[in-house]
Short mmCIF file of C-alpha atoms in Angstrom, two decimals:
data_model
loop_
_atom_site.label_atom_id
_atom_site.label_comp_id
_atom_site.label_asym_id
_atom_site.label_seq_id
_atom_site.Cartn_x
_atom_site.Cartn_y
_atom_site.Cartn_z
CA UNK A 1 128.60 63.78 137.82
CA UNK A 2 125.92 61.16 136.01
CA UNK A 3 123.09 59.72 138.12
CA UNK A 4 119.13 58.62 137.47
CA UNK A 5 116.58 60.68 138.61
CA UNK A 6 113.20 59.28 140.02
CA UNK A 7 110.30 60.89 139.88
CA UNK A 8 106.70 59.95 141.41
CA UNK A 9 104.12 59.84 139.40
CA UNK A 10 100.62 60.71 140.85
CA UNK A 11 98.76 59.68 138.19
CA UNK A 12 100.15 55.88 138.00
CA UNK A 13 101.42 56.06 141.51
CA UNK A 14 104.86 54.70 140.26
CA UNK A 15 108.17 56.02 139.65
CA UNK A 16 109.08 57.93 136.52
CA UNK A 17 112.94 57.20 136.18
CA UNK A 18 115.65 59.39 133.68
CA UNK A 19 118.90 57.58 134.01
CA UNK A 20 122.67 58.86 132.83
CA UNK A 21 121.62 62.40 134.04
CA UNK A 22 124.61 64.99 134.11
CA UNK A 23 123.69 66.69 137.41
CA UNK A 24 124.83 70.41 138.06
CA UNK A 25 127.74 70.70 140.59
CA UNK A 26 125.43 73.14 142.52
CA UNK A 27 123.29 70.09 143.82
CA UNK A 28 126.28 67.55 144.13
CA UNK A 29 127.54 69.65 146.61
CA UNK A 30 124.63 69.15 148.88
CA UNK A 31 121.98 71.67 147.84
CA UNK A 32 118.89 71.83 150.14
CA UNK A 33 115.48 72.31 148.16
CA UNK A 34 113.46 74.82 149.85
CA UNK A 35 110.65 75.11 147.18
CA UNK A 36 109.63 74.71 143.90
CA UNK A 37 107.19 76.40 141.57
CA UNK A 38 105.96 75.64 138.25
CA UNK A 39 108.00 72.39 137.82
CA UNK A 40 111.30 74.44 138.58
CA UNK A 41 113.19 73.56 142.27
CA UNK A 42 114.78 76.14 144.65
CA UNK A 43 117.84 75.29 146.16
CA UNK A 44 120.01 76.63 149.24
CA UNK A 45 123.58 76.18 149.00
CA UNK A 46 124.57 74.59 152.70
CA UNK A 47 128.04 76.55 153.00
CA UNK A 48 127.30 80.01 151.60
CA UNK A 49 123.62 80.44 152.24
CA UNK A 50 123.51 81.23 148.25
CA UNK A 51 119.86 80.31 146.22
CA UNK A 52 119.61 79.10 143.10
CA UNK A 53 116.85 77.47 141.02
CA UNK A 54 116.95 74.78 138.38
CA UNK A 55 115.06 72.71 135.67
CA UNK A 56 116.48 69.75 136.78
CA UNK A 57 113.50 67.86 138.20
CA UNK A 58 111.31 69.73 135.05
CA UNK A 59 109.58 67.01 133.30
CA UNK A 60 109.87 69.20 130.29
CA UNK A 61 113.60 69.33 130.75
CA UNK A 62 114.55 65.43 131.38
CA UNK A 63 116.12 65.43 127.94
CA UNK A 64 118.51 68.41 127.82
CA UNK A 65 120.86 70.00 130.35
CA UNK A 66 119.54 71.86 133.44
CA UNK A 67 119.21 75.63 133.28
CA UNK A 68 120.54 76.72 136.72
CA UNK A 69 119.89 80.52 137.46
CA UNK A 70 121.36 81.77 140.57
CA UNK A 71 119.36 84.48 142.93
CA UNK A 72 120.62 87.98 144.59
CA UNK A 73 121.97 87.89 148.23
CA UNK A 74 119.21 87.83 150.53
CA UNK A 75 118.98 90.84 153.21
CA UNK A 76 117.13 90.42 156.02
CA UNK A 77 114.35 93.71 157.82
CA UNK A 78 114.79 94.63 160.64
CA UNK A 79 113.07 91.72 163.29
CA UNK A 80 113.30 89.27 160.45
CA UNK A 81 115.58 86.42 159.18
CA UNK A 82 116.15 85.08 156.07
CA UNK A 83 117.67 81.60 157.06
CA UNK A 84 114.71 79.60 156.49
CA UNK A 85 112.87 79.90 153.99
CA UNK A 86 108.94 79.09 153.99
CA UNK A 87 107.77 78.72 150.16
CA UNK A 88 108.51 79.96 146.85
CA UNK A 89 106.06 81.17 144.04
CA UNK A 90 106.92 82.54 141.02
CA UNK A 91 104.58 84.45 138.32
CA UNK A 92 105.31 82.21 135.33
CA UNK A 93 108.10 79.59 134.28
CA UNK A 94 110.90 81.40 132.37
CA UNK A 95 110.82 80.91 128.40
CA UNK A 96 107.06 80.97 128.81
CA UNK A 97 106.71 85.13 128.18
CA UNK A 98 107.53 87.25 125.04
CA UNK A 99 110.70 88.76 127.39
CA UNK A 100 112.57 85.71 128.55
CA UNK A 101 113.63 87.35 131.49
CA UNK A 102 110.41 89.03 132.50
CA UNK A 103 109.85 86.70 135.63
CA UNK A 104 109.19 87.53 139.13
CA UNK A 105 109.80 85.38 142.01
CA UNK A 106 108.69 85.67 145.23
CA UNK A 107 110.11 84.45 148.82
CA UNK A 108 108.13 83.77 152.35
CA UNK A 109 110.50 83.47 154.77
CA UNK A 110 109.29 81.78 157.82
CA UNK A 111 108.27 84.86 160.09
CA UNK A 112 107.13 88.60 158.38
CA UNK A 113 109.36 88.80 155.57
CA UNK A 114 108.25 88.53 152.04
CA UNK A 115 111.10 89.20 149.36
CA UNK A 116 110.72 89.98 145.58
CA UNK A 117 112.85 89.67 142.56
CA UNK A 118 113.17 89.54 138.48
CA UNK A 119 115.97 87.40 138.62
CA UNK A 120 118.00 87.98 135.14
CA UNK A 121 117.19 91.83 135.95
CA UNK A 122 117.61 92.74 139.28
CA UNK A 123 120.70 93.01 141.37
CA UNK A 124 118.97 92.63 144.82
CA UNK A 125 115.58 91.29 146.67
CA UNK A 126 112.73 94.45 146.97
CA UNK A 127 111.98 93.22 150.83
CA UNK A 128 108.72 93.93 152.62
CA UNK A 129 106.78 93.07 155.76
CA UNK A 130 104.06 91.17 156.09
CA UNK A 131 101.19 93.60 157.53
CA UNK A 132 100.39 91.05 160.27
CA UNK A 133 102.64 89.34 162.83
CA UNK A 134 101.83 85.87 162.21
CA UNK A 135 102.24 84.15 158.70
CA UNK A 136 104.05 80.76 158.99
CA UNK A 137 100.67 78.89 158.07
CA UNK A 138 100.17 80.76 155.47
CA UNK A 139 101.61 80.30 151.86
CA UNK A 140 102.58 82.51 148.99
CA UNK A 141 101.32 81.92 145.51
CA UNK A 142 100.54 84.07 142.14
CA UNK A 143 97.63 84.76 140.74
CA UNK A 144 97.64 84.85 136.81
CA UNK A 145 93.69 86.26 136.82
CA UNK A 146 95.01 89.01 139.02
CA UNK A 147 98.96 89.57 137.96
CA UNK A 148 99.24 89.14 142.00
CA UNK A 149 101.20 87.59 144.36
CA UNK A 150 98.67 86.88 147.37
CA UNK A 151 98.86 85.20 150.82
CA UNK A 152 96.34 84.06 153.58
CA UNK A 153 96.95 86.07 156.38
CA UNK A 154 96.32 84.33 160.48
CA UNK A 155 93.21 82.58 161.00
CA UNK A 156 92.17 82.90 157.04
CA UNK A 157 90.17 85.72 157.48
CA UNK A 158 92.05 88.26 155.31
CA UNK A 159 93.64 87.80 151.69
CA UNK A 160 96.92 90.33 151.13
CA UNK A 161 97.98 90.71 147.45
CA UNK A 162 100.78 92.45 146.48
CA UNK A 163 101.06 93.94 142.67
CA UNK A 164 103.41 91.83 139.87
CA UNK A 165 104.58 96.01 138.81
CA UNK A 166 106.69 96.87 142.04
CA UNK A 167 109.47 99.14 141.14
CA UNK A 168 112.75 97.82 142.95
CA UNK A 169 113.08 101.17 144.40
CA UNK A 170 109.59 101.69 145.70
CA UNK A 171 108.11 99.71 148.75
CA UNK A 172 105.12 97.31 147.62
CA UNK A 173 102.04 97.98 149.76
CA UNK A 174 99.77 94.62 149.63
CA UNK A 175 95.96 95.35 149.48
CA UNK A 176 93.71 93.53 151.60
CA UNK A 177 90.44 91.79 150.95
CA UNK A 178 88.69 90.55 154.00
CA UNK A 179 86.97 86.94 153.48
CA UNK A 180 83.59 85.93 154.43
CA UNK A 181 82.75 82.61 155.09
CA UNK A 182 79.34 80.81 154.87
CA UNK A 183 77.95 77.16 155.04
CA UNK A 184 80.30 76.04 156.88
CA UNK A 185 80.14 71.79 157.72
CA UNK A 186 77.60 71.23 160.65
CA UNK A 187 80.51 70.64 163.32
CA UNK A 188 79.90 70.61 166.93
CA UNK A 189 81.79 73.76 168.65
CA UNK A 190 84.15 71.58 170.66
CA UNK A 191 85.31 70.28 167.12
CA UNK A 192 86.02 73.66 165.90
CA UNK A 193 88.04 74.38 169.09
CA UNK A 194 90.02 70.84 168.31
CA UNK A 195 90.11 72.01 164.83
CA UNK A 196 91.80 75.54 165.71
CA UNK A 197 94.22 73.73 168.03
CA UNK A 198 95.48 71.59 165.58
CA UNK A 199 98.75 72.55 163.02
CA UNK A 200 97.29 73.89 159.55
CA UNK A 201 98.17 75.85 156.22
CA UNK A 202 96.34 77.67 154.29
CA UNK A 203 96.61 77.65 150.23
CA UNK A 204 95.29 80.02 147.78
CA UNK A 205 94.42 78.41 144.57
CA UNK A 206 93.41 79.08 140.97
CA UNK A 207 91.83 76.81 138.60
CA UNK A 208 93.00 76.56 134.68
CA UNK A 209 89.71 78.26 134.46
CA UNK A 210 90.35 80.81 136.91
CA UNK A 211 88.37 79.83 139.81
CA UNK A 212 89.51 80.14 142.98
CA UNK A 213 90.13 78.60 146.66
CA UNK A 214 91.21 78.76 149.44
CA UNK A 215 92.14 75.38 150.87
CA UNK A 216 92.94 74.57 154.55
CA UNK A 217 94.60 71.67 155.13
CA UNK A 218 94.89 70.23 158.68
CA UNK A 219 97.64 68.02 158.83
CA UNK A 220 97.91 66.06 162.12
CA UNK A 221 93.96 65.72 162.86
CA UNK A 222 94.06 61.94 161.53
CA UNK A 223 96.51 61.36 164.00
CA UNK A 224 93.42 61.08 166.52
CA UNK A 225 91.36 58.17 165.69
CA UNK A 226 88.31 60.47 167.18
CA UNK A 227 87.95 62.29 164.56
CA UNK A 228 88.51 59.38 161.82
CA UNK A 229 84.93 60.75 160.10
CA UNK A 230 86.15 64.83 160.32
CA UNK A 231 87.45 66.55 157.32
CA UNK A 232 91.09 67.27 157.67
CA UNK A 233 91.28 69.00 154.65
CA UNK A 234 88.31 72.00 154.18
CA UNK A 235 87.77 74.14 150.53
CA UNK A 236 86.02 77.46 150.05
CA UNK A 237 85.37 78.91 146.90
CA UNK A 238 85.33 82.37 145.75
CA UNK A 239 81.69 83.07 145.22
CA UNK A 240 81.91 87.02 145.03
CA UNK A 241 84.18 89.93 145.09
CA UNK A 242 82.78 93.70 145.48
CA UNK A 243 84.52 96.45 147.81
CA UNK A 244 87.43 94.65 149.68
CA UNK A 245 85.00 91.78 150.35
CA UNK A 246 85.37 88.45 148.84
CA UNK A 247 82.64 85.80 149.93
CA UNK A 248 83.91 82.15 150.47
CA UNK A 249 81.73 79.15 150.26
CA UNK A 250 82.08 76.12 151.97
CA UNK A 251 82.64 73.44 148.79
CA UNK A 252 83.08 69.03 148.87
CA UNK A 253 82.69 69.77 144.91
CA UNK A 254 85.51 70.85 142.76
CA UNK A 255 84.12 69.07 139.68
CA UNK A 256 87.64 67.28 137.59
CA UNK A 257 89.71 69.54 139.80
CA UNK A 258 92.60 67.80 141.54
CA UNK A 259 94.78 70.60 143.60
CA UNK A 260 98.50 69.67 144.59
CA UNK A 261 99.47 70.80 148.16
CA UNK A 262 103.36 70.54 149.62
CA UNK A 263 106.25 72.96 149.89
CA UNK A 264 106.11 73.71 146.42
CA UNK A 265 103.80 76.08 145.07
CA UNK A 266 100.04 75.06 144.82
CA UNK A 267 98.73 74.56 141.77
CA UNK A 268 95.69 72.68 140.43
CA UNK A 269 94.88 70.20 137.63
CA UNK A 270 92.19 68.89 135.49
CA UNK A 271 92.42 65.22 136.42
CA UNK A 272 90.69 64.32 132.99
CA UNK A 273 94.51 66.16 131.23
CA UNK A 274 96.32 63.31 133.10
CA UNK A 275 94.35 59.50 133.08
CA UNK A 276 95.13 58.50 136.72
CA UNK A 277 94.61 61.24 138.78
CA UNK A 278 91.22 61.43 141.06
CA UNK A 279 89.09 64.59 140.24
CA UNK A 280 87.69 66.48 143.50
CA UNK A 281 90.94 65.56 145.34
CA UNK A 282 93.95 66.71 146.93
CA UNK A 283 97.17 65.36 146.84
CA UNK A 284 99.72 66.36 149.50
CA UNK A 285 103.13 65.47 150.22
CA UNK A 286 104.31 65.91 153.46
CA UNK A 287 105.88 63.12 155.98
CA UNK A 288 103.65 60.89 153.77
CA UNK A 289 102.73 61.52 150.17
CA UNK A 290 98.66 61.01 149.52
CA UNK A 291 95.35 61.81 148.28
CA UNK A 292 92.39 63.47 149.81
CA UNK A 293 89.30 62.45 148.56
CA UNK A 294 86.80 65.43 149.14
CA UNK A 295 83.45 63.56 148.88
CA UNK A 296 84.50 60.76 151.04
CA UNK A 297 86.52 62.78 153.46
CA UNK A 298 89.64 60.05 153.35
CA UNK A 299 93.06 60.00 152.80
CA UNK A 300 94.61 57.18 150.64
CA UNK A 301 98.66 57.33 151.46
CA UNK A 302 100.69 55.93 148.61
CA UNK A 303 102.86 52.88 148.54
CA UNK A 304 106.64 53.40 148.69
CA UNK A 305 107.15 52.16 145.23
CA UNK A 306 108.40 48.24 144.63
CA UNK A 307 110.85 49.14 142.06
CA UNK A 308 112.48 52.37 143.96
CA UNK A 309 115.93 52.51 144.94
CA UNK A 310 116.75 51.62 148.93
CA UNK A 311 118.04 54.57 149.31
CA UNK A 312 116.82 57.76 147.57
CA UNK A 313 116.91 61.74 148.86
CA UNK A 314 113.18 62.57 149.22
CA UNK A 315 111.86 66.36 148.53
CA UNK A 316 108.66 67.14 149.80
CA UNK A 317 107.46 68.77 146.91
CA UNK A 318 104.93 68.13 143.77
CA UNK A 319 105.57 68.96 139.91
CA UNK A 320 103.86 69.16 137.50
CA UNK A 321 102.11 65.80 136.15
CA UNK A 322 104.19 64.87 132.61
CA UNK A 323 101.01 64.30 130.97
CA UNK A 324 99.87 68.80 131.87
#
């Protein structure tokens, strides 16, 4: 089957269109994106369960056929399921090491259950449990300073990180570094309670550089015109890391930073690589895709774009800018 493909573009807040694309069978028959990670989208087959993940939607990849690469059968721990599926993170794009097929991705399923895999190498997931009950705001990611996969565990206060060198036969343990926060935004207490009360994820972030955050983004707060003036989106940087401890300080200052927050993967970009994008913002896609402007403490929600299609399937994920 031939179609177009429209991407939107951040950066000129427009749509980036391929047309006459051959599209894989796998997404014709109604594949249902469950994440994406460095510019490469997960898919769930609707009838068998199966995953697969694809270069389809790779702005590196418009040109040329997709590269689909199926996954192993997911098995679910005991007290854990393995239907839905939270995020996706992967350690690098494949083609982008000295072994091809020396990738790892990794799975948060919503609930305790993290699952591991080299996917051109392994036969089946390496499955492990989260060491704290409650993880669904919480999303997976990989650090390349650290060769980790790491995750904010309930409330933010503690990082888990689980080593890129598992053995399939060996159970991961993750380490743990607890986070200390200092100052924090002058809030009134009763905000903090609203603030707790309200739905929010938590992203761990690198830099090109290396720095890193740990964002929390609050996503129905604006829905209250009361707190129009609060921040609904809140960075700390890693100042300091010595003995478990890493020290996180309150930041409205990520310099040319813009970091990309949705059910893909976070990542972050100099906005000065792509001429469009706001530095010290975030840009998340959720019912609504926009941009969170840290000094100003708004959110600017795009325009459903003039030239777009009436009707057009709509994944809640970023990729990659074309111009990174």
């Amino acid at each position: 089957m031939v179609g177009d493909v429209h991407l939107f573009d951040a950066a000129t807040e427009g749509l980036v269109t391929v047309a006459d694309k051959t599209i894989p069978v796998e997404l014709v028959n109604g594949g249902i994106v469950v994440g994406a990670s460095h510019g490469w989208l997960f898919f769930k087959d609707r009838h068998d369960h199966s995953v697969s993940m694809t270069d389809f939607y790779n702005s590196l990849a418009l040109k040329k056929n997709a590269t689909m690469v199926p996954m192993p059968t997911f098995t679910a721990l005991h007290h854990c399921q393995t239907e839905v599926v939270w995020n996706v993170a992967m350690s690098t794009s494949p083609g982008q090491q000295e072994d091809e097929d020396d990738w790892v991705v990794g799975i948060k399923f919503l609930g305790n259950q993290l699952s591991f895999c080299r996917p051109r190498r392994d036969l089946r997931w390496t499955n492990v449990s989260a060491p704290f009950k409650i993880f669904n705001n919480s999303n997976l990611m990989f650090s390349k300073r650290d060769k980790t996969f790491k995750l904010p565990a309930p409330v933010g206060n503690y990082l888990c990180s689980w080593d890129i060198q598992f053995h399939k036969d060996e159970y991961p343990a993750p380490k743990l570094h607890k986070l200390l926060f200092h100052n924090l935004p002058q809030l009134p207490l009763s905000m903090w309670e609203l603030l707790d009360s309200c739905p929010r994820e938590d992203h761990w972030v690198e830099s090109p550089s290396g720095e890193s955050f740990l964002v929390k983004w609050y996503s129905r707060v604006s829905l209250s015109p009361s707190l129009s003036t609060l921040p609904i989106v809140m960075v700390f940087r890693e100042e300091d890391r010595k003995d478990g401890i890493i020290k996180m300080c309150y930041t409205e200052d990520i310099g040319d930073i813009c970091v990309f927050l949705s059910k893909s993967e976070a990542f972050c970009v100099p906005a000065s690589s792509c001429p469009g994008l706001k530095p010290n913002s975030i840009y998340v896609a959720d019912r609504v895709f926009s941009v969170y402007d840290l000094t100003t403490k708004t959110f600017n929600h795009f325009k459903y774009p003039i030239d777009a299609p009436e009707k057009i399937s709509r994944v809640p994920c970023w990729l990659p800018p074309v111009s990174v």
